[in-house]
PDB file of C-alpha atoms in Angstrom:
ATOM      1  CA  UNK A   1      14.925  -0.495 -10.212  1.00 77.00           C
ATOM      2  CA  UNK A   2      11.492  -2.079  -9.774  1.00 88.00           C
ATOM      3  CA  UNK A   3       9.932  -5.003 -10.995  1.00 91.00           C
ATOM      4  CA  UNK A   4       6.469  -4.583 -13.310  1.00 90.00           C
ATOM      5  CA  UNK A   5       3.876  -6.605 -12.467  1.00 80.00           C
ATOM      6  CA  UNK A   6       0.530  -6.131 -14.156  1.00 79.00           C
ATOM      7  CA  UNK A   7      -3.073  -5.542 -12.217  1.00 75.00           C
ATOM      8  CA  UNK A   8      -6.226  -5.614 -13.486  1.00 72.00           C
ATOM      9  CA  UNK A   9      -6.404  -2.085 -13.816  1.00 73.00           C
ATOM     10  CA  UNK A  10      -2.320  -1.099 -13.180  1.00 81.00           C
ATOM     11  CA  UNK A  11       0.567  -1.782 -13.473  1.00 85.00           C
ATOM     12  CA  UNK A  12       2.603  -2.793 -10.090  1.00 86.00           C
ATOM     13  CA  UNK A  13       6.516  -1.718  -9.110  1.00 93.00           C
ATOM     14  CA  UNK A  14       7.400  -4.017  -6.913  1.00 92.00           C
ATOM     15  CA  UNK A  15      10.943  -3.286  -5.305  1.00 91.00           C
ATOM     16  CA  UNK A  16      12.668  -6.783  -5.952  1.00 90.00           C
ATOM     17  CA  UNK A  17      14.598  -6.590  -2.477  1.00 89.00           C
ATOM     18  CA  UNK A  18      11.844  -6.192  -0.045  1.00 90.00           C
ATOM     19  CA  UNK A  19       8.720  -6.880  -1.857  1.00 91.00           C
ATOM     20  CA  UNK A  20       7.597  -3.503  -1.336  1.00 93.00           C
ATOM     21  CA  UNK A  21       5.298  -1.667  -3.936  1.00 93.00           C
ATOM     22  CA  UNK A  22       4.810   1.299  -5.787  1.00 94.00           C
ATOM     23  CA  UNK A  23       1.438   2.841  -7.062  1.00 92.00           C
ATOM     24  CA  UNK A  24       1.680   5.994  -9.308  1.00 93.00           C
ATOM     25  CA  UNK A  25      -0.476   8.974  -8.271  1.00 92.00           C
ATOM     26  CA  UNK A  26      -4.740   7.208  -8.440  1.00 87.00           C
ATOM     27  CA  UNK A  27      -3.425   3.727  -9.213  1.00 86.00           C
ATOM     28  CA  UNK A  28      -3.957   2.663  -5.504  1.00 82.00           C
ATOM     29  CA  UNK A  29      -7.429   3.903  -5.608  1.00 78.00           C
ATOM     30  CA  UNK A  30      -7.787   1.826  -9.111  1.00 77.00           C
ATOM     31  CA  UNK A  31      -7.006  -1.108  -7.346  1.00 75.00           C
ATOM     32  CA  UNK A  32     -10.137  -3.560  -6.473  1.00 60.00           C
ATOM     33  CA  UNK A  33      -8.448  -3.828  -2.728  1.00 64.00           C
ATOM     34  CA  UNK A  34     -10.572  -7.122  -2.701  1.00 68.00           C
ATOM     35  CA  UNK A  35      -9.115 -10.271  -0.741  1.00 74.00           C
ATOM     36  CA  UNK A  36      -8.472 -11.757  -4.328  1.00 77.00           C
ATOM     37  CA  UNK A  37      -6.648  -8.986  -5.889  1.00 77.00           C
ATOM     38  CA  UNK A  38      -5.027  -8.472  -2.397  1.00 79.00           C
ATOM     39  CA  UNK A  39      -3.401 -11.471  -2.900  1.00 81.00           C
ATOM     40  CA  UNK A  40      -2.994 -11.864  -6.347  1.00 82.00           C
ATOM     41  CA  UNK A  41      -0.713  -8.523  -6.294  1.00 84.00           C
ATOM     42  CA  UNK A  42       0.738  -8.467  -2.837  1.00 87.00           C
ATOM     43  CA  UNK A  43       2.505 -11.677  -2.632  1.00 87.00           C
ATOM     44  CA  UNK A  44       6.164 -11.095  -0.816  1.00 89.00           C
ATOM     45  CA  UNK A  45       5.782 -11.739   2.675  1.00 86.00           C
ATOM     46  CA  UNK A  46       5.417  -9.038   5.010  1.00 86.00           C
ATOM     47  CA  UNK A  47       8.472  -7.621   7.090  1.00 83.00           C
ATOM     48  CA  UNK A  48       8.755  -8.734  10.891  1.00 77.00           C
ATOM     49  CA  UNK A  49       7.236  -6.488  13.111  1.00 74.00           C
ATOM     50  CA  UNK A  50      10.327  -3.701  14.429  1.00 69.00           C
ATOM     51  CA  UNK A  51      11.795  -4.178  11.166  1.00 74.00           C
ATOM     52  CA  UNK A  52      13.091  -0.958  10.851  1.00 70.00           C
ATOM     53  CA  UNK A  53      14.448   1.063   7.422  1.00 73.00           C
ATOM     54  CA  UNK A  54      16.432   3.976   6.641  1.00 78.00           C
ATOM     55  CA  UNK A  55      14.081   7.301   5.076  1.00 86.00           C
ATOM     56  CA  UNK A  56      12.582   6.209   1.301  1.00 91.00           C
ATOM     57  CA  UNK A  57      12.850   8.335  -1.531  1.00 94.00           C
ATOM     58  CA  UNK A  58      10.233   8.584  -4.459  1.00 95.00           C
ATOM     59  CA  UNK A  59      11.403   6.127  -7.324  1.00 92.00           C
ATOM     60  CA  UNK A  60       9.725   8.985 -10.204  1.00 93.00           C
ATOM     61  CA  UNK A  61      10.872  12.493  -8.659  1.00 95.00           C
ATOM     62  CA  UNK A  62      13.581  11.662  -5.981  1.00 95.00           C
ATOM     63  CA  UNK A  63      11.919  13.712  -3.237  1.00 97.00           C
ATOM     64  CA  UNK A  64      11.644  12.178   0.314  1.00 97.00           C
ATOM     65  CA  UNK A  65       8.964  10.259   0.690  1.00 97.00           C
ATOM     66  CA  UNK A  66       6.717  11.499   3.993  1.00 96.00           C
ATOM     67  CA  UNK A  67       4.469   8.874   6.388  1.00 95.00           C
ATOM     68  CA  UNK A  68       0.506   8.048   5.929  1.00 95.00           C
ATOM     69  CA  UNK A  69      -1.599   6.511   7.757  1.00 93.00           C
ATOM     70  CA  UNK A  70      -4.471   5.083   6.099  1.00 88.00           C
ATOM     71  CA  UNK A  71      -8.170   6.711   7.068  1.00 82.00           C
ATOM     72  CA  UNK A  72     -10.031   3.374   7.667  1.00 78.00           C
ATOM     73  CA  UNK A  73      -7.561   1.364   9.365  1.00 83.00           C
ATOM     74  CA  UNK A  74      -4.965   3.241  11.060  1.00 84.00           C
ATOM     75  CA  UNK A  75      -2.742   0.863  12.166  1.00 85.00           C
ATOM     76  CA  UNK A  76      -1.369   0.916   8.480  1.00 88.00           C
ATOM     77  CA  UNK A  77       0.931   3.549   7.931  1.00 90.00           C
ATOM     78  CA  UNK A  78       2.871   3.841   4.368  1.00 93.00           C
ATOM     79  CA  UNK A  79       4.783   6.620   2.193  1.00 96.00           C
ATOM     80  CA  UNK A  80       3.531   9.335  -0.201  1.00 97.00           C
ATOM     81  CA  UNK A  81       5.408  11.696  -2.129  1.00 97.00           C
ATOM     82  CA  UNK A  82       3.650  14.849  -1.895  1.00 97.00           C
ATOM     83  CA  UNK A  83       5.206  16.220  -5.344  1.00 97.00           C
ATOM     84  CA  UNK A  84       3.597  13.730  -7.770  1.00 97.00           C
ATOM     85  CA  UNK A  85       1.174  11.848  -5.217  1.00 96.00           C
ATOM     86  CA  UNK A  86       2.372   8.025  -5.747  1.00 96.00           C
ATOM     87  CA  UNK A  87       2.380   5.455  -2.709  1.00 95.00           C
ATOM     88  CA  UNK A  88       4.406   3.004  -1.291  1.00 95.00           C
ATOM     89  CA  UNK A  89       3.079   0.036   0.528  1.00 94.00           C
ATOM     90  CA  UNK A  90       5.537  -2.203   2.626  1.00 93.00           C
ATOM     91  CA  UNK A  91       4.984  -6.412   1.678  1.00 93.00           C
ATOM     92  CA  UNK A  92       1.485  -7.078   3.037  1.00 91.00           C
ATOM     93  CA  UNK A  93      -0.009  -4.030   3.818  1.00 92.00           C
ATOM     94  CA  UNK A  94      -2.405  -4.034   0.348  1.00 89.00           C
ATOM     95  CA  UNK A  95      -3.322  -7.521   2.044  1.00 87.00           C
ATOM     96  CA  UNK A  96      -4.296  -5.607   5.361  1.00 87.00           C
ATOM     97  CA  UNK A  97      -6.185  -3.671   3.453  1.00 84.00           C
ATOM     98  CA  UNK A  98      -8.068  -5.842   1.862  1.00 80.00           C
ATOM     99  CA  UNK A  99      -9.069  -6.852   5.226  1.00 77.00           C
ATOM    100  CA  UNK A 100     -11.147  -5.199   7.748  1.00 72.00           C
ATOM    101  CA  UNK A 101     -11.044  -6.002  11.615  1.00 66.00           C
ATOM    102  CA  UNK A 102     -14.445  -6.326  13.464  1.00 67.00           C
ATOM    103  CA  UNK A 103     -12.893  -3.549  15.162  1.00 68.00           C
ATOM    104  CA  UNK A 104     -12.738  -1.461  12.362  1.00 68.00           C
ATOM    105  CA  UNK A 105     -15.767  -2.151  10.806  1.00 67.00           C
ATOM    106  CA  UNK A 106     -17.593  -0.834  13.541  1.00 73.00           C
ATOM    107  CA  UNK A 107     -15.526   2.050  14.175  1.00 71.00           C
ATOM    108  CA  UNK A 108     -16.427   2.842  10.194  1.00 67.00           C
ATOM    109  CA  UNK A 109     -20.369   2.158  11.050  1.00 72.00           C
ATOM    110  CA  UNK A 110     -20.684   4.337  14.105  1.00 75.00           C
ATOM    111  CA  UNK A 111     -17.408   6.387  13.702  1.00 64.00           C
TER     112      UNK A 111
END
């Protein structure tokens, strides 16, 4: 069961346990991923690094959830379900989001 925690423009499931969160099928894309709405939403703090977790199954259609990586930055890597299209982002990864390395801001400029 998730907890409901409203967005600007969505609603947020946040999974109460790990701080993880859900966004139906467009919702992610609805999301301002700006440094205040980052934070405002994504407030859990993010898993140690090597934390590891058994596979994740999709909390509307119960199919196994498979692995992303994000196009911009892909050191971010989070779960889809490819039957209704939701996401899930670990604690802290809408925050890395929100923020783009020097790195990757010039990879996005000259590819």
């Amino acid at each position: 069961m998730m907890d409901q925690t409203p967005s600007s423009d969505v609603i947020v499931d946040r999974c109460p346990a790990c701080g993880g969160m859900w966004f139906d099928a467009l919702e992610l894309e609805k999301v301002s991923v700006s440094r205040k709405t980052a934070n405002a939403v994504d407030v859990a703090p993010a898993p140690a690094a090597g934390t590891a977790r058994g596979a994740l199954n999709c909390p509307r259609d119960g199919q196994a959830l498979i692995h992303m990586t994000a196009l911009r930055q892909p050191h971010i890597r989070y779960e889809s379900c490819t039957v209704c299209g939701g996401a899930f982002l670990d604690a802290g990864e809408l925050r890395d989001l929100a923020h783009l390395s020097l790195k990757e801001r010039l990879l996005n400029i000259f590819g």
